[in-house]
CSV table of N, CA and C in Angstrom, one decimal:
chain,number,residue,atom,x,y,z
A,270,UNK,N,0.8,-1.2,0.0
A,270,UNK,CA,0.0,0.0,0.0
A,270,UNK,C,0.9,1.2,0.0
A,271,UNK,N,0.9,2.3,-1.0
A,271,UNK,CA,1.3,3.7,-0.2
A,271,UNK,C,1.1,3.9,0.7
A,272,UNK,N,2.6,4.7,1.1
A,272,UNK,CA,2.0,5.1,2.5
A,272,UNK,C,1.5,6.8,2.3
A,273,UNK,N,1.0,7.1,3.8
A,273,UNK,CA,0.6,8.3,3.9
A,273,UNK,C,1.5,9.4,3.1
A,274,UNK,N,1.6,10.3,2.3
A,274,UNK,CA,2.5,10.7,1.6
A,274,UNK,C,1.4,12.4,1.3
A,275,UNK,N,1.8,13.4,0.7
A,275,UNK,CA,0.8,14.6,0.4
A,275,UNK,C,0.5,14.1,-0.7
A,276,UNK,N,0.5,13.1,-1.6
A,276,UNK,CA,-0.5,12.5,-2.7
A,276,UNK,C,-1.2,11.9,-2.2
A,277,UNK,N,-0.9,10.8,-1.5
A,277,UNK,CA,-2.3,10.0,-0.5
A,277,UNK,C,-3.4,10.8,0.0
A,278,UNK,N,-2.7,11.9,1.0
A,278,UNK,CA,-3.5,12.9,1.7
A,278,UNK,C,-4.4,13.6,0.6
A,279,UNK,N,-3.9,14.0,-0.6
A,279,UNK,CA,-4.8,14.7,-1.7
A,279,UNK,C,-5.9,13.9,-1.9
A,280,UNK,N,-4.9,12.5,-2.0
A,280,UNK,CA,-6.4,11.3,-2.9
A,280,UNK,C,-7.4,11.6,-2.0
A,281,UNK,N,-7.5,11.3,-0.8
A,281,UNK,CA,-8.2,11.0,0.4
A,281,UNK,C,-9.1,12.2,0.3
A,282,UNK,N,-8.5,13.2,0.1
A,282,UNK,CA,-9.2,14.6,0.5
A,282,UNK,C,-10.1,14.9,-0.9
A,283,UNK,N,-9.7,14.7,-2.1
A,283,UNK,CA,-10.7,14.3,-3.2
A,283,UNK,C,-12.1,13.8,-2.7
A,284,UNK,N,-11.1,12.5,-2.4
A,284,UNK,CA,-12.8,11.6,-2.1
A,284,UNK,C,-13.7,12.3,-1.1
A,285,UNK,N,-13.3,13.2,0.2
A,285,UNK,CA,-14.0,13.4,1.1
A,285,UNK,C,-14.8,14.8,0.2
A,286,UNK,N,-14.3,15.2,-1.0
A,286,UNK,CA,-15.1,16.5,-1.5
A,286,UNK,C,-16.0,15.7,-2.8
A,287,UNK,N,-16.0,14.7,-2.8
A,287,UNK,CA,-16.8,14.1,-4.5
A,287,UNK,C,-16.0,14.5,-5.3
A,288,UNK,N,-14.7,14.5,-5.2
A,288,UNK,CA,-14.4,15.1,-7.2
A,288,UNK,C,-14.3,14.1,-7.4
A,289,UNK,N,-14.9,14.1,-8.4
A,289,UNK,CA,-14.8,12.9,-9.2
A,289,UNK,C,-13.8,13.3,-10.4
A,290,UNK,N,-13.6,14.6,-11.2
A,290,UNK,CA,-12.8,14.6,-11.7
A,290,UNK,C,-11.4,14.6,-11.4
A,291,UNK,N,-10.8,15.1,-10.0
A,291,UNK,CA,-9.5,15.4,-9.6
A,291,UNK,C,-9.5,13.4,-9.1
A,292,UNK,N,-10.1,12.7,-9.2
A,292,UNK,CA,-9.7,11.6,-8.3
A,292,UNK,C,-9.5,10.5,-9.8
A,293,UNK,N,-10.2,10.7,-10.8
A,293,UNK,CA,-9.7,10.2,-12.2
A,293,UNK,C,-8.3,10.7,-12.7
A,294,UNK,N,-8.2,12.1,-12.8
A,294,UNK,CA,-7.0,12.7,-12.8
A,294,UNK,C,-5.7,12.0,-12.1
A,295,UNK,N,-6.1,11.8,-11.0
A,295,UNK,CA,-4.7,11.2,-10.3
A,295,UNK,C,-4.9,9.9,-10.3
A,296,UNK,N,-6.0,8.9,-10.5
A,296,UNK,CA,-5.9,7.3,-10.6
A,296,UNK,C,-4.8,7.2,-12.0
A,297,UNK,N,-5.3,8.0,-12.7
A,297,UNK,CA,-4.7,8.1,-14.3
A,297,UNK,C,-3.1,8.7,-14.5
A,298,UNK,N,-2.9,9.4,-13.2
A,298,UNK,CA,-1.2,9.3,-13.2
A,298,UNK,C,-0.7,8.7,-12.3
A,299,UNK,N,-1.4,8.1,-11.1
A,299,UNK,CA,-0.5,7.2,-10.2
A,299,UNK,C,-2.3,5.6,-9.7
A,300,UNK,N,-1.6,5.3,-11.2
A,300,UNK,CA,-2.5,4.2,-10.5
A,300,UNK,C,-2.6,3.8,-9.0
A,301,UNK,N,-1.4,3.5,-8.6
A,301,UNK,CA,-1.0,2.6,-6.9
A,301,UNK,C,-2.0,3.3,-6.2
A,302,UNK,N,-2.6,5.0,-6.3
A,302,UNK,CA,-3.7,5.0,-5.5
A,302,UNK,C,-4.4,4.6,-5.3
A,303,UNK,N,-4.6,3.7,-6.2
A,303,UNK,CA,-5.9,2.4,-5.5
A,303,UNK,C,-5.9,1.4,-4.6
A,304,UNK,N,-4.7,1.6,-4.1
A,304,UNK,CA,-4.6,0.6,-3.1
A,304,UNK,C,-4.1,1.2,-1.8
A,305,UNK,N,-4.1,2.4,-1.5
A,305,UNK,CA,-3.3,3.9,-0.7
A,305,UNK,C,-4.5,3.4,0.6
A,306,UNK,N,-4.2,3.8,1.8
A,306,UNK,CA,-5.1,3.5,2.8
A,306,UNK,C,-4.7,4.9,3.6
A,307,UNK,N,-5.6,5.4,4.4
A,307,UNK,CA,-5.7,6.6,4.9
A,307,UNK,C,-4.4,6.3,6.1
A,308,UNK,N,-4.1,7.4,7.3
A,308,UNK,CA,-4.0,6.9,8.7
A,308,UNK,C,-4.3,6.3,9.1
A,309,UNK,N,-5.5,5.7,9.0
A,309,UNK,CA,-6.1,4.9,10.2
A,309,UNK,C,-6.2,3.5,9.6
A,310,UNK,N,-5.7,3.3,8.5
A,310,UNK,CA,-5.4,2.1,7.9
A,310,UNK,C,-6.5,1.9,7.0
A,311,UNK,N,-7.5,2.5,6.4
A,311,UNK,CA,-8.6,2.4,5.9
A,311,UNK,C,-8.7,3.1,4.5
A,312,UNK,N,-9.1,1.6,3.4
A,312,UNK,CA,-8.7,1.9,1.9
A,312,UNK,C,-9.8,2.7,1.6
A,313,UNK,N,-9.8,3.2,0.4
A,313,UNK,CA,-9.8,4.3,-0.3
A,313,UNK,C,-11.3,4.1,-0.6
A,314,UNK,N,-12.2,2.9,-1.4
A,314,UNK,CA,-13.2,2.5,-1.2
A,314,UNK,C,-14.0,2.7,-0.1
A,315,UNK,N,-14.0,2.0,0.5
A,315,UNK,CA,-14.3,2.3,2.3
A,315,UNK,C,-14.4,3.8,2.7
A,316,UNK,N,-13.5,4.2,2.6
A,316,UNK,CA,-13.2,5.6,2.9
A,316,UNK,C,-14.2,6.1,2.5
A,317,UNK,N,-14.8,6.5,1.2
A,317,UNK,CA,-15.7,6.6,0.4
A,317,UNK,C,-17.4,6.2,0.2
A,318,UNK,N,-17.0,5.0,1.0
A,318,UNK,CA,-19.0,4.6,1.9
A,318,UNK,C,-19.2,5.5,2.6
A,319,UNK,N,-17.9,5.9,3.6
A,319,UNK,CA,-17.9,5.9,4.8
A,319,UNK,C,-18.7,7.3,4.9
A,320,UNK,N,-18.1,8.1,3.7
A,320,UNK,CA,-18.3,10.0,4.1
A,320,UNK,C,-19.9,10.0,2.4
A,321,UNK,N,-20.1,8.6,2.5
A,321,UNK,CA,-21.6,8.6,1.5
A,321,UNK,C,-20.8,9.4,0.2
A,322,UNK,N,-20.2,9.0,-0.3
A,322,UNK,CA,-19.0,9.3,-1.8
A,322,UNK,C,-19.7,7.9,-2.7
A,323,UNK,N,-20.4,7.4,-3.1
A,323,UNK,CA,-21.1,6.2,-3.7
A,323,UNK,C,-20.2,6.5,-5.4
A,324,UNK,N,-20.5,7.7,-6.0
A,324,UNK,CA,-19.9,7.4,-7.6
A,324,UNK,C,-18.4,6.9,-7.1
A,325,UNK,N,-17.8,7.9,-5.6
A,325,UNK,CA,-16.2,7.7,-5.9
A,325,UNK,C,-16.0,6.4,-5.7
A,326,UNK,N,-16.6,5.9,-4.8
A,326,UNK,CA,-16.7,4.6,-4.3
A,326,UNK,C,-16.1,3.3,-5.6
A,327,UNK,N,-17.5,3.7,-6.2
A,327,UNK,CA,-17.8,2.9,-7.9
A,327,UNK,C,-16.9,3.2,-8.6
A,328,UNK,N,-16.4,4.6,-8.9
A,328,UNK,CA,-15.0,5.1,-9.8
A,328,UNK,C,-14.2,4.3,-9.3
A,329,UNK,N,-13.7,4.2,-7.9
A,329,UNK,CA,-12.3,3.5,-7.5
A,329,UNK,C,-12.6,1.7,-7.8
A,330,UNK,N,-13.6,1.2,-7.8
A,330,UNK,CA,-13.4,0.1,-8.0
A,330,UNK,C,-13.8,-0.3,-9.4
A,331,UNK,N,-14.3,0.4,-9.9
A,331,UNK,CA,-14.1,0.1,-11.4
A,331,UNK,C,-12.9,0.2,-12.5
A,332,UNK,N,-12.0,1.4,-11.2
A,332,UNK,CA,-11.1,1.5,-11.8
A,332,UNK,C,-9.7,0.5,-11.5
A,333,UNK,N,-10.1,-0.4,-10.6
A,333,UNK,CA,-9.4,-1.7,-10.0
A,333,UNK,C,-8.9,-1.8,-8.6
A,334,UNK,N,-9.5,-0.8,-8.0
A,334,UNK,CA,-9.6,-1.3,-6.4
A,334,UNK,C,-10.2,-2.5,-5.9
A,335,UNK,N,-9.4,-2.9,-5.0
A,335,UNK,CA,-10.0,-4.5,-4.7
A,335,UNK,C,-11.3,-4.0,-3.3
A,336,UNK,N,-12.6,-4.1,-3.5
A,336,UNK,CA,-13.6,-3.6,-2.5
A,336,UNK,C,-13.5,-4.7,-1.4
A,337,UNK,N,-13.8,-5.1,-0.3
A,337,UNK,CA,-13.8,-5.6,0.6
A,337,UNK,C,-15.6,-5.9,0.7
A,338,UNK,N,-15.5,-6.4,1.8
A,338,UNK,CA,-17.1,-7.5,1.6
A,338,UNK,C,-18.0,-6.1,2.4
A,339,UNK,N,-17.6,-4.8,3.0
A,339,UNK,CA,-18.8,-4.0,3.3
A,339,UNK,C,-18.8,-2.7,1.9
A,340,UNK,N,-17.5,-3.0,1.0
A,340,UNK,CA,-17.9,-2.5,-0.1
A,340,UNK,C,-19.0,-2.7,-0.7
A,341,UNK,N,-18.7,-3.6,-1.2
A,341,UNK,CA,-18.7,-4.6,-2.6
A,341,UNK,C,-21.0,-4.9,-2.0
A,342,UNK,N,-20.9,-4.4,-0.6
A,342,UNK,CA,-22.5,-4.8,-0.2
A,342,UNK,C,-23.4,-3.4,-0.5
A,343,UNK,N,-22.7,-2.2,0.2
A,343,UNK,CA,-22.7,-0.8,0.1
A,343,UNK,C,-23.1,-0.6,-1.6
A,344,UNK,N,-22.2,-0.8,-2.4
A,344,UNK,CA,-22.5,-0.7,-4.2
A,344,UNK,C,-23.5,-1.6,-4.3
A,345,UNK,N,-23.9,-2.6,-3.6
A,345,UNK,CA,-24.6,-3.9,-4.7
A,345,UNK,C,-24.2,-4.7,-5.1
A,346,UNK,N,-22.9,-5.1,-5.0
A,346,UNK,CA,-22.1,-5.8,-6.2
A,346,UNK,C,-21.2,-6.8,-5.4
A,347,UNK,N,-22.1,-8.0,-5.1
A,347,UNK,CA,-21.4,-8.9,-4.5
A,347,UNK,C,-20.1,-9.7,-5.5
A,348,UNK,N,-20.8,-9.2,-6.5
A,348,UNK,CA,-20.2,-10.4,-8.1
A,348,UNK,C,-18.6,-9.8,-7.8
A,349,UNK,N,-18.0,-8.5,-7.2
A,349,UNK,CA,-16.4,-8.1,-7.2
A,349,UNK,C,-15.8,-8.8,-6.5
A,350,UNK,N,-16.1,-9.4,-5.2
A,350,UNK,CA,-15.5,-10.6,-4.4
A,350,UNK,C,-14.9,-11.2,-5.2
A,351,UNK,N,-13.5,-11.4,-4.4
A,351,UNK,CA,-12.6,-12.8,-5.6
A,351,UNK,C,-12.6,-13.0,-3.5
């Protein structure tokens, strides 16, 4: 996972405002944010239930974030579980 880093912090802080465009923008120059977990050890998806972010949510895992089982229930979409 990245660690906490001022790109992490940015991603994080994207998702807590909905851009959905600034958070495409940076999946699309540093992919590895998809797998970036906040402080508190808490990925980027999740993150994004959590503050009711639903498209970022769906952006990050469409865009290949691995959703975890309160994701993947949160979207609907049990079918992402591997």
């Amino acid at each position: 996972h990245p660690r906490m880093n001022e790109q992490v912090t940015e991603f994080f802080e994207a998702i807590k405002a909905d851009d959905i465009f600034g958070l495409t923008t940076m999946i699309n120059q540093d992919p590895s944010l998809l797998d970036a977990v906040n402080e508190n050890g808490v990925v980027a998806p999740l993150f994004a239930i959590y503050y009711g972010r639903k498209e970022c949510a769906l952006l990050l895992v469409q865009s290949g974030a691995k959703p975890n089982t309160f994701v993947a229930a949160a979207l609907n979409d049990v079918r992402r579980l591997d």
